[in-house]
PDB file of C-alpha atoms in Angstrom:
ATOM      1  CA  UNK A 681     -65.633 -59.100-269.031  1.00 52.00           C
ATOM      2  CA  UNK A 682     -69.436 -59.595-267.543  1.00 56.00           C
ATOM      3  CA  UNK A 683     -68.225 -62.888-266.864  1.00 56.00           C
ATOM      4  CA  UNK A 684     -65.753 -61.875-264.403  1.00 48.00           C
ATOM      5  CA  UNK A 685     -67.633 -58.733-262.917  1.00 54.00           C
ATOM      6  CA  UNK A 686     -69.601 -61.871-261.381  1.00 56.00           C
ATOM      7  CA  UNK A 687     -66.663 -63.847-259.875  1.00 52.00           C
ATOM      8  CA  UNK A 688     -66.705 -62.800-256.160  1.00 54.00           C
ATOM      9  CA  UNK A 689     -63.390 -62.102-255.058  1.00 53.00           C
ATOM     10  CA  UNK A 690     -61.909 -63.467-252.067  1.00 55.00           C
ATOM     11  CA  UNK A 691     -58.501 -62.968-249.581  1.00 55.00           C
ATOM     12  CA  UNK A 692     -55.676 -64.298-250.800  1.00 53.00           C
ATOM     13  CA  UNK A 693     -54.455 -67.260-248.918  1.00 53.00           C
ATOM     14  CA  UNK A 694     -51.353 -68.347-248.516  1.00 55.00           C
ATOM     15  CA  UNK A 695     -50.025 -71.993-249.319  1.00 56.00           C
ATOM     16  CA  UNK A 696     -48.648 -73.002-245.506  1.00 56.00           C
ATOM     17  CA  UNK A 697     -50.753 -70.298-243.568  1.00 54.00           C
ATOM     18  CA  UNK A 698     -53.247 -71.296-240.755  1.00 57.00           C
ATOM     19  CA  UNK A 699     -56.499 -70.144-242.255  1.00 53.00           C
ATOM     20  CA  UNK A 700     -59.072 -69.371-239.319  1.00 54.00           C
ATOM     21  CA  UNK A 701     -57.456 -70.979-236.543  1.00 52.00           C
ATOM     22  CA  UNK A 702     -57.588 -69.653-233.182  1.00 52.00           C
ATOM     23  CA  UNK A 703     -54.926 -69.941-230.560  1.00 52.00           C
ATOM     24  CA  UNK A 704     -56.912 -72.199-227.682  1.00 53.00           C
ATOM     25  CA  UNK A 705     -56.575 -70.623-224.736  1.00 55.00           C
ATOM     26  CA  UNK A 706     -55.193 -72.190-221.695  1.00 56.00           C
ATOM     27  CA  UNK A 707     -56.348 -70.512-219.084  1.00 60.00           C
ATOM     28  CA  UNK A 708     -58.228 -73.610-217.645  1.00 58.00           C
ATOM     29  CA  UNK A 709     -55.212 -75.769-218.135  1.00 57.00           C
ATOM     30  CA  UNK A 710     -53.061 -73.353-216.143  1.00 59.00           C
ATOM     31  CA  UNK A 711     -55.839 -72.976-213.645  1.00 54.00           C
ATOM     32  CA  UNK A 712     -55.914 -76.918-212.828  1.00 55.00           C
ATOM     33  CA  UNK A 713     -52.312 -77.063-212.878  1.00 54.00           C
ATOM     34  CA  UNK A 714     -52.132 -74.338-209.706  1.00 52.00           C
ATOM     35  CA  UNK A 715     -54.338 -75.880-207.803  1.00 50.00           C
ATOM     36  CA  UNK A 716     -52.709 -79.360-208.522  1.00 53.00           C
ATOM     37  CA  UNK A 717     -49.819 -77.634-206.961  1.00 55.00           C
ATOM     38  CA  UNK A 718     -51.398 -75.849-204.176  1.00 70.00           C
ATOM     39  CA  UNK A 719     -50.173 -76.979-201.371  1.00 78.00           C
ATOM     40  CA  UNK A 720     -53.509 -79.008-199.127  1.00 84.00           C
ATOM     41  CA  UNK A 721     -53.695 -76.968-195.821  1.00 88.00           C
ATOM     42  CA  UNK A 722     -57.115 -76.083-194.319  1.00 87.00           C
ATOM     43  CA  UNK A 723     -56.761 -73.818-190.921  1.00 84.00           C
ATOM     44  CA  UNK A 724     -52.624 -74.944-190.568  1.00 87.00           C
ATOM     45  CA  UNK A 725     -54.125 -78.511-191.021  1.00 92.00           C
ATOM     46  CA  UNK A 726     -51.914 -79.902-193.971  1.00 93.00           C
ATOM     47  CA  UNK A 727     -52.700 -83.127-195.733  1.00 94.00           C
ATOM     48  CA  UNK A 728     -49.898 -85.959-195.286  1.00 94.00           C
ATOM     49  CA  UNK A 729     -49.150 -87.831-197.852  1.00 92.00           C
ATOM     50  CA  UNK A 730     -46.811 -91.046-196.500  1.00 93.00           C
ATOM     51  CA  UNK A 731     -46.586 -92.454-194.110  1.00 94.00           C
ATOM     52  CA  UNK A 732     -43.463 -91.075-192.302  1.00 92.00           C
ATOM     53  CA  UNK A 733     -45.490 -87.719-191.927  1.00 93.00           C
ATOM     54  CA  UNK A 734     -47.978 -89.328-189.481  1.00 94.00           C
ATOM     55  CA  UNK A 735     -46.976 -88.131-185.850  1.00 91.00           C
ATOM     56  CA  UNK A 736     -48.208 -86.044-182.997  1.00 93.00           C
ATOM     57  CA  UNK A 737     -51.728 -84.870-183.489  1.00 94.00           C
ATOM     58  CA  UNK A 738     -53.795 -85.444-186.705  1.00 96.00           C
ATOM     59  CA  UNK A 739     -57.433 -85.501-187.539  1.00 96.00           C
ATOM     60  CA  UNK A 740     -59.014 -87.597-190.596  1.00 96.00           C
ATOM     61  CA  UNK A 741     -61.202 -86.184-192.986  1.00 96.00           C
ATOM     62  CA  UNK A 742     -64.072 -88.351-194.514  1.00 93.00           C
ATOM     63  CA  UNK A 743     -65.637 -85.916-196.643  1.00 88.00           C
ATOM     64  CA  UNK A 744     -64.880 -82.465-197.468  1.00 87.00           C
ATOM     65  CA  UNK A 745     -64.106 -80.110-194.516  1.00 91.00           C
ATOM     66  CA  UNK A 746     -65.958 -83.048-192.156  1.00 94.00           C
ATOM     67  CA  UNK A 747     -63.795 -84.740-190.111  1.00 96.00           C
ATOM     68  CA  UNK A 748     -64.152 -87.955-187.456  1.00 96.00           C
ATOM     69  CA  UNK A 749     -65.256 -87.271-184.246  1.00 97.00           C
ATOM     70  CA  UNK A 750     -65.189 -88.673-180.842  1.00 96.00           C
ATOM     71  CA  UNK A 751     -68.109 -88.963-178.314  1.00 95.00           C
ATOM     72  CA  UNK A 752     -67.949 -89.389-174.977  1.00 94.00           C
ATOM     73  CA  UNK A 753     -69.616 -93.204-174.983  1.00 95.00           C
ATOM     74  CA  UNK A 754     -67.078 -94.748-176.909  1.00 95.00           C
ATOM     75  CA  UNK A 755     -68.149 -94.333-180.523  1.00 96.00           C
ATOM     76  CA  UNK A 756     -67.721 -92.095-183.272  1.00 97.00           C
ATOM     77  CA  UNK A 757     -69.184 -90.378-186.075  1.00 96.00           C
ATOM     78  CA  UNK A 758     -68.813 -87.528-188.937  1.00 95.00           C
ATOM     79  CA  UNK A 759     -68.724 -84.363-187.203  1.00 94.00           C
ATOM     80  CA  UNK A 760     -70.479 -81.390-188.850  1.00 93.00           C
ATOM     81  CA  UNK A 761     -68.928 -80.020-191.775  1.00 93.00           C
ATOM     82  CA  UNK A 762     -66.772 -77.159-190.913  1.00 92.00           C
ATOM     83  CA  UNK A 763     -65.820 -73.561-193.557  1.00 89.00           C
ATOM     84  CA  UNK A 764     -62.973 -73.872-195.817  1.00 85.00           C
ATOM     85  CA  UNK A 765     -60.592 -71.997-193.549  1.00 84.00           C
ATOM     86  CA  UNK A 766     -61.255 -73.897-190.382  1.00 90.00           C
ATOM     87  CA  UNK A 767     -59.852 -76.947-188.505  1.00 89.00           C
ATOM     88  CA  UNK A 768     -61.137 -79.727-186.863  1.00 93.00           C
ATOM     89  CA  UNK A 769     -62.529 -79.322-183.393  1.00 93.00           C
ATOM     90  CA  UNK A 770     -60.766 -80.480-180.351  1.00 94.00           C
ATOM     91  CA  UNK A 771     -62.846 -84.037-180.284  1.00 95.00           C
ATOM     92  CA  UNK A 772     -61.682 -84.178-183.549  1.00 96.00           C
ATOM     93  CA  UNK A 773     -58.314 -84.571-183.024  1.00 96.00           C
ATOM     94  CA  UNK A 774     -56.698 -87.454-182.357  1.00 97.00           C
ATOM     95  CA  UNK A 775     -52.877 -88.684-181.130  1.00 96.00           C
ATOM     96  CA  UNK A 776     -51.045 -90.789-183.548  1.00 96.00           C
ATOM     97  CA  UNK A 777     -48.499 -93.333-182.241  1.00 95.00           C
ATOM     98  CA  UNK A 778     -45.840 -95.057-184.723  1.00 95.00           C
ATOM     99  CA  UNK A 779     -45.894 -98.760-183.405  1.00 95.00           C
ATOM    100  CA  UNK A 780     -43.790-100.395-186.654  1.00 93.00           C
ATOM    101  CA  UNK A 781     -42.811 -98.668-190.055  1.00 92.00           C
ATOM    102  CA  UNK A 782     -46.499 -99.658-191.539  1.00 94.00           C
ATOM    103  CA  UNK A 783     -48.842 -99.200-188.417  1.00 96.00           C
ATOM    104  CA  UNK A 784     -50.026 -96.805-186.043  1.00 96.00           C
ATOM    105  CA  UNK A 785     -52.170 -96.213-182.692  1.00 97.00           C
ATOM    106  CA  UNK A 786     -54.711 -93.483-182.526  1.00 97.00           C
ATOM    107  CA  UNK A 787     -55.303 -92.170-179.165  1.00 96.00           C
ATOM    108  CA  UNK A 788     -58.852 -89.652-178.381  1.00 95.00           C
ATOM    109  CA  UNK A 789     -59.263 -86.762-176.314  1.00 93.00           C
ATOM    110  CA  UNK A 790     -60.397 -89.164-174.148  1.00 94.00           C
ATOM    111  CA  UNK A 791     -57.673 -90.381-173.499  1.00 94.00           C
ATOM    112  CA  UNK A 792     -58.190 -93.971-175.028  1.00 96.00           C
ATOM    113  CA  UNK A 793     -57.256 -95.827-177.775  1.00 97.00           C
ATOM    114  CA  UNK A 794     -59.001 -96.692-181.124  1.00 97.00           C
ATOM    115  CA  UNK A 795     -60.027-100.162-182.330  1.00 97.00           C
ATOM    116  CA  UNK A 796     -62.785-102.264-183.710  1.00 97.00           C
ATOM    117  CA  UNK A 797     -65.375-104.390-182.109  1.00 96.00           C
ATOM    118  CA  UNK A 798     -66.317-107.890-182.880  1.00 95.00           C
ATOM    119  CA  UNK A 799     -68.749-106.295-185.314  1.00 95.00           C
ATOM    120  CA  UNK A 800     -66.270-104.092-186.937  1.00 95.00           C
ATOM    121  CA  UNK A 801     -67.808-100.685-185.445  1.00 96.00           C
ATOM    122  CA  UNK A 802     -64.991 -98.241-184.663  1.00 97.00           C
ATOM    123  CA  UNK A 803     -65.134 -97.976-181.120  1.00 97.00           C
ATOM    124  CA  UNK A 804     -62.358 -96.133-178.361  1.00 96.00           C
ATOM    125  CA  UNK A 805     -62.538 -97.430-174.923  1.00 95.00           C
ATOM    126  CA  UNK A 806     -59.185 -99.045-174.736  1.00 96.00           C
ATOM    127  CA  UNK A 807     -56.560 -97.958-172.004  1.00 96.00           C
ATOM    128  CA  UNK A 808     -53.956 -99.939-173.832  1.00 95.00           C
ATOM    129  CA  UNK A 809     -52.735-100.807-177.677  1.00 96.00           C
ATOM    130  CA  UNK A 810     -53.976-104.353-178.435  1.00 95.00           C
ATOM    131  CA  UNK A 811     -54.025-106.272-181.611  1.00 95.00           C
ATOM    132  CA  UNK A 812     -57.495-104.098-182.423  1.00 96.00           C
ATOM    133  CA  UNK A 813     -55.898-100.967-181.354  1.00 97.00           C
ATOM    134  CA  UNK A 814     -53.797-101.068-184.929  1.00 97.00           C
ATOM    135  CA  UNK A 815     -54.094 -99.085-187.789  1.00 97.00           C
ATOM    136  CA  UNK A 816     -52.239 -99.571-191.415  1.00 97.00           C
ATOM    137  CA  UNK A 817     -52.669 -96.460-193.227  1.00 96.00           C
ATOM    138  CA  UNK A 818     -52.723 -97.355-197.108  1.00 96.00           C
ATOM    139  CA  UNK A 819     -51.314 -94.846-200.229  1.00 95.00           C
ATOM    140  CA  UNK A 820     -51.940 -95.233-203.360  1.00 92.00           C
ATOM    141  CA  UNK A 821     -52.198 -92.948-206.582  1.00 91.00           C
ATOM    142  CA  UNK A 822     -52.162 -89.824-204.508  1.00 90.00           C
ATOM    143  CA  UNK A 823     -54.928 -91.233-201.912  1.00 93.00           C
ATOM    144  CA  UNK A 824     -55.483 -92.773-198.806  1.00 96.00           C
ATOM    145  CA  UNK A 825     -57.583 -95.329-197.100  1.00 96.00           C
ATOM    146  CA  UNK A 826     -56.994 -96.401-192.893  1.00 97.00           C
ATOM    147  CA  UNK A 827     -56.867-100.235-192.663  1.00 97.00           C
ATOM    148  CA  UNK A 828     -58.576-101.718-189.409  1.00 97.00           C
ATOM    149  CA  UNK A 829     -56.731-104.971-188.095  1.00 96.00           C
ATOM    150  CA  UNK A 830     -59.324-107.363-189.467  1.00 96.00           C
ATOM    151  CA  UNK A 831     -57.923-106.497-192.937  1.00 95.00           C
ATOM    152  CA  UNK A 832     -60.732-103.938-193.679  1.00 96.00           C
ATOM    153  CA  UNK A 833     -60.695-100.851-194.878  1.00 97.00           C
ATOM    154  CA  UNK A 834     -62.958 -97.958-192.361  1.00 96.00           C
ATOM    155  CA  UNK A 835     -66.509 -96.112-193.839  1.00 96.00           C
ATOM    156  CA  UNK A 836     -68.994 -94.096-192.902  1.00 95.00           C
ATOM    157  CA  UNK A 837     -72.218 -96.325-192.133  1.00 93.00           C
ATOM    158  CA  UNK A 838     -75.963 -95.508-192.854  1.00 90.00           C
ATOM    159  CA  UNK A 839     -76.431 -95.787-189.178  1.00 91.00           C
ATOM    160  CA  UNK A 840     -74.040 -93.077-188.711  1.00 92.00           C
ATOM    161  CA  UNK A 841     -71.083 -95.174-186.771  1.00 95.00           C
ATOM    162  CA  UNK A 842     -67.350 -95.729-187.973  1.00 96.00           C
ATOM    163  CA  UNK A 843     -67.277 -98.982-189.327  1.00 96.00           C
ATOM    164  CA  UNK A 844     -64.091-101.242-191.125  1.00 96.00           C
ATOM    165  CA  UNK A 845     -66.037-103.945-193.319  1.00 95.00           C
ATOM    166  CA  UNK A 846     -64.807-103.297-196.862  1.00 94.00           C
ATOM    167  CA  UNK A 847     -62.163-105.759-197.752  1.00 95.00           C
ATOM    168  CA  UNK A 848     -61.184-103.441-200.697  1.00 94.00           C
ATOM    169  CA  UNK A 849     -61.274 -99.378-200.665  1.00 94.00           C
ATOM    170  CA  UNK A 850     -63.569 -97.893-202.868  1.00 93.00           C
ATOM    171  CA  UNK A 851     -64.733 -93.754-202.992  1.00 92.00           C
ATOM    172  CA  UNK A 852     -66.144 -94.495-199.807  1.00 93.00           C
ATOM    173  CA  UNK A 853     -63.330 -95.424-197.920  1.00 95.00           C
ATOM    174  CA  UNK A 854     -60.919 -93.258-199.503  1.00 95.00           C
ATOM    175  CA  UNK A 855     -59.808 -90.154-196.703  1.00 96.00           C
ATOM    176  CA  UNK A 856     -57.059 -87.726-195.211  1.00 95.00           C
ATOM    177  CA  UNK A 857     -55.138 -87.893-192.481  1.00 96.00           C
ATOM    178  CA  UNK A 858     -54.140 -83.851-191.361  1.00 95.00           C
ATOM    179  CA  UNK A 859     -51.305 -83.080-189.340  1.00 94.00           C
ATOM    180  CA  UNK A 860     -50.768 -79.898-187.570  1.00 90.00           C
ATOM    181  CA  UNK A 861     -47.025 -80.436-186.849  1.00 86.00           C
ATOM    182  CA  UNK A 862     -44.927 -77.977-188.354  1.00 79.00           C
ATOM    183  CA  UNK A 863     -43.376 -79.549-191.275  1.00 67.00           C
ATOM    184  CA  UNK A 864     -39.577 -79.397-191.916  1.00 61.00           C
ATOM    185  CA  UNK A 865     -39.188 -76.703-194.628  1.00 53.00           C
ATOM    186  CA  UNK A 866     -37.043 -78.670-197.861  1.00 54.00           C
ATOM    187  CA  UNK A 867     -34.435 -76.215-199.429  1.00 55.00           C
ATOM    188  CA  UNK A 868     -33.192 -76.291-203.020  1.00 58.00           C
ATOM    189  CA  UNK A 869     -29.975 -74.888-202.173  1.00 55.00           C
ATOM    190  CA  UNK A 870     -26.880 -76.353-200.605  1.00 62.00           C
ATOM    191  CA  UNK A 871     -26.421 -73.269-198.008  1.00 67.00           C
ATOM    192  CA  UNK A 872     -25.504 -74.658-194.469  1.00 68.00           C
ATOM    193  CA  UNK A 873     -28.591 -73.793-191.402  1.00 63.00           C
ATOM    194  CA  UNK A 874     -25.338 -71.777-189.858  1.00 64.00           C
ATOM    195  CA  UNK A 875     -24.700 -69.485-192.987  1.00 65.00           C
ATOM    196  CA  UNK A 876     -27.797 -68.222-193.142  1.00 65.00           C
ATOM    197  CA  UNK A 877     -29.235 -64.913-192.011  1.00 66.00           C
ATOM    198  CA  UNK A 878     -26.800 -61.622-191.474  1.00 71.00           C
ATOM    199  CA  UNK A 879     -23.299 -62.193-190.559  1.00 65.00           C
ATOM    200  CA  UNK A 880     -23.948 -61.458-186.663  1.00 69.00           C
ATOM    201  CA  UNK A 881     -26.574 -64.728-186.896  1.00 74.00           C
ATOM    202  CA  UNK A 882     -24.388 -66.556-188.782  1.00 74.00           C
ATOM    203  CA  UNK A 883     -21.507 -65.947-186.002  1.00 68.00           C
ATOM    204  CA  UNK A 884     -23.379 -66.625-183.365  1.00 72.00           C
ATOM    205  CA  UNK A 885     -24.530 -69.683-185.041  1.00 71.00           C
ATOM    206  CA  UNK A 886     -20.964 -71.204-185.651  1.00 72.00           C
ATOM    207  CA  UNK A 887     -20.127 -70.019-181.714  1.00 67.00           C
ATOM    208  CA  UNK A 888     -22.686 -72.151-180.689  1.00 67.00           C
ATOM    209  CA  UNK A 889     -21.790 -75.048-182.876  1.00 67.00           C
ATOM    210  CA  UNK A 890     -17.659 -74.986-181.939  1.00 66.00           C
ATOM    211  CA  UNK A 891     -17.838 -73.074-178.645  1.00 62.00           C
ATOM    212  CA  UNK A 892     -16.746 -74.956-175.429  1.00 56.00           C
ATOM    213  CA  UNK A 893     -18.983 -74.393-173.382  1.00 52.00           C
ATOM    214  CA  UNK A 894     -17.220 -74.081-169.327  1.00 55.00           C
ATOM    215  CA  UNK A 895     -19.199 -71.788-167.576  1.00 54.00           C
ATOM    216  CA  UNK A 896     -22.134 -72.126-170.104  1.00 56.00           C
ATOM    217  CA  UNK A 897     -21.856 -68.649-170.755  1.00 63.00           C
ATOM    218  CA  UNK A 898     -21.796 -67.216-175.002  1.00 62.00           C
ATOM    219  CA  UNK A 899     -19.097 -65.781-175.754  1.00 66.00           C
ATOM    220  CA  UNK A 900     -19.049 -63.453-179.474  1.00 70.00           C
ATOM    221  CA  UNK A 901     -16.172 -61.466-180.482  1.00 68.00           C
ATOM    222  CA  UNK A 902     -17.964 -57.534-180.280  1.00 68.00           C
ATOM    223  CA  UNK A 903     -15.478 -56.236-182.263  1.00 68.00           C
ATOM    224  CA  UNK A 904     -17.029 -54.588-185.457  1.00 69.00           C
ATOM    225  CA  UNK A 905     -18.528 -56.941-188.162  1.00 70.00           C
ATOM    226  CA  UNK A 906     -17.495 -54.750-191.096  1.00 74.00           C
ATOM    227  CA  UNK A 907     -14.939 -57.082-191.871  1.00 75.00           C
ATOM    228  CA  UNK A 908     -17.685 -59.804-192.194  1.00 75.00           C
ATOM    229  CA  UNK A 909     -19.324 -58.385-194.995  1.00 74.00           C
ATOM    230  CA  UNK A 910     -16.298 -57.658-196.746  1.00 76.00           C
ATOM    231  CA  UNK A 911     -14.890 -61.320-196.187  1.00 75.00           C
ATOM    232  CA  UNK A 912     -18.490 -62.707-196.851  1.00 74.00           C
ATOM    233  CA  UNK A 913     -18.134 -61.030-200.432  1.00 77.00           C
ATOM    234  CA  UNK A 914     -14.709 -61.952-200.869  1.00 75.00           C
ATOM    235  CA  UNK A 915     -15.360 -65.451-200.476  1.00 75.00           C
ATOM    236  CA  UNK A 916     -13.290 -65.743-196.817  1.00 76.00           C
ATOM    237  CA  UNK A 917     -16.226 -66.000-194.741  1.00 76.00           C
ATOM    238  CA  UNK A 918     -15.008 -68.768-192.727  1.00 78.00           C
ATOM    239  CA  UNK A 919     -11.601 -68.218-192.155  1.00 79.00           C
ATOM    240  CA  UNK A 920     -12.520 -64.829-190.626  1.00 77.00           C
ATOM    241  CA  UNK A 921     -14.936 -66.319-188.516  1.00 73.00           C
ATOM    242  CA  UNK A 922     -12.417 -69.053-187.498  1.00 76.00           C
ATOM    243  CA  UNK A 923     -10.172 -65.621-186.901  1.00 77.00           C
ATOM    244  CA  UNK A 924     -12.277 -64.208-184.481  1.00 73.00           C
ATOM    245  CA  UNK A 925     -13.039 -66.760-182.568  1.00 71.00           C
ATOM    246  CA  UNK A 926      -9.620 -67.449-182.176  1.00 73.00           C
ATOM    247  CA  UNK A 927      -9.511 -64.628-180.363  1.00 70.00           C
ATOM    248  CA  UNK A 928     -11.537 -65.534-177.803  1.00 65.00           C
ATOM    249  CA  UNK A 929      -9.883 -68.727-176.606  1.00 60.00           C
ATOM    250  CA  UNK A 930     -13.111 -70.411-176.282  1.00 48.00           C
ATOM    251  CA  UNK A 931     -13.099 -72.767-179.173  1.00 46.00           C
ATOM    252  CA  UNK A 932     -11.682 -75.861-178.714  1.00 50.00           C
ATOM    253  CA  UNK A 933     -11.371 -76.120-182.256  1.00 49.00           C
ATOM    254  CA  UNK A 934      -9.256 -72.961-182.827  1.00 49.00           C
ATOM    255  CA  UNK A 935      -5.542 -72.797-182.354  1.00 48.00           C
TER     256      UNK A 935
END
């Protein structure tokens, strides 16, 4: 019996049982994943991601929170780098102009154009779009590089100018192009623009689609819009809308 007064006992384990394992935490998994999905707005500056969202004014970021800017003889540079929260200034921003279904114009505050010299510095001093006055914005894998018409892609220089000499886009050239146009909103539902809201919106929403206008005057039935939300639930929504504009004798759609 000394014999096994000296075993040392141990916890029974289980044939099949996970001995010792922790569960890993995924915390930083999650984490990445939100911001992955957090939308890329900086001061109602979002970041566009094809080309069909380039219009109206837009500003392009070379480096975090530093945008190009525009001075007054012709040239440009990387402004100052501005807080998380805030957009780019005024000489920042820049009009874009759609010229085919790959290209675009960039207009300055100035009030010209943007293009490349015969040394490939970004300069602005055009009053009209020429063949240097082009841009080809380029996506790929989630980012972006701006194409110059002699088939370059644009940097920042050393000396501190815009320039377009790379023929291929490394880190360096990569950028974003911000748009402060208000974006249309995308639903997941089916619901018609006209049904939604309270029933009184929603009314007044199909008078103005159906309504013949004569004396371009509105006319709503003010009778009381109880029975709406009693024929909303029921599922007769329309037809009592139809109903009440019939009424009216406005609707050159009713009977």
């Amino acid at each position: 019996m000394a014999e096994y007064s000296r075993v040392k006992s141990t916890k029974l384990v289980l044939k099949g049982l996970n001995k010792g394992k922790k569960k890993k935490h995924k915390d930083k998994k999650r984490k990445r994943e939100d911001e992955e999905a957090k939308p890329d707005i900086v001061g109602g500056w979002w970041c566009v991601s094809c080309f069909g969202e380039i219009t109206g004014t837009v500003a392009i970021e070379m480096h975090s929170n530093s945008y190009v800017h525009a001075m007054d003889t012709g040239l440009f540079t990387v402004g100052a780098p501005h807080q998380e929260d805030e957009g780019p200034d005024p000489p920042e921003q820049f009009t874009a102009i759609k010229l085919s279904d790959s290209r675009i114009a960039l207009k300055s505050g100035y009030g010209k154009y943007l293009g490349i010299n015969s040394d490939g510095i970004v300069v602005g001093r055009s009053d009209a779009i020429g063949a240097r006055e082009q841009w080809e914005p380029v996506f790929q894998d989630g980012k972006m590089a701006l194409m110059a018409s002699n088939s370059c892609f644009i940097s920042y220089s050393e000396s501190g100018d815009i320039e377009a000499k790379q023929k291929t886009a490394g880190d360096e050239e990569m950028m974003k192009i911000r748009s402060c146009t208000e974006r249309e909103v995308k639903r997941n539902d089916n619901i018609a623009d006209e049904d939604r809201g309270n029933v009184k919106n929603c009314e007044v929403n199909y008078v103005k689609k159906f309504q013949s206008f004569q004396d371009r005057r509105l006319r709503v039935n003010e009778e009381d819009s109880t029975n709406l939300k009693k024929a909303r639930t029921d599922g007769k929504f329309h037809e009592t809308l139809l109903d009440r504009r019939a009424k009216m004798k406005a609707d050159r759609y009713c009977k």
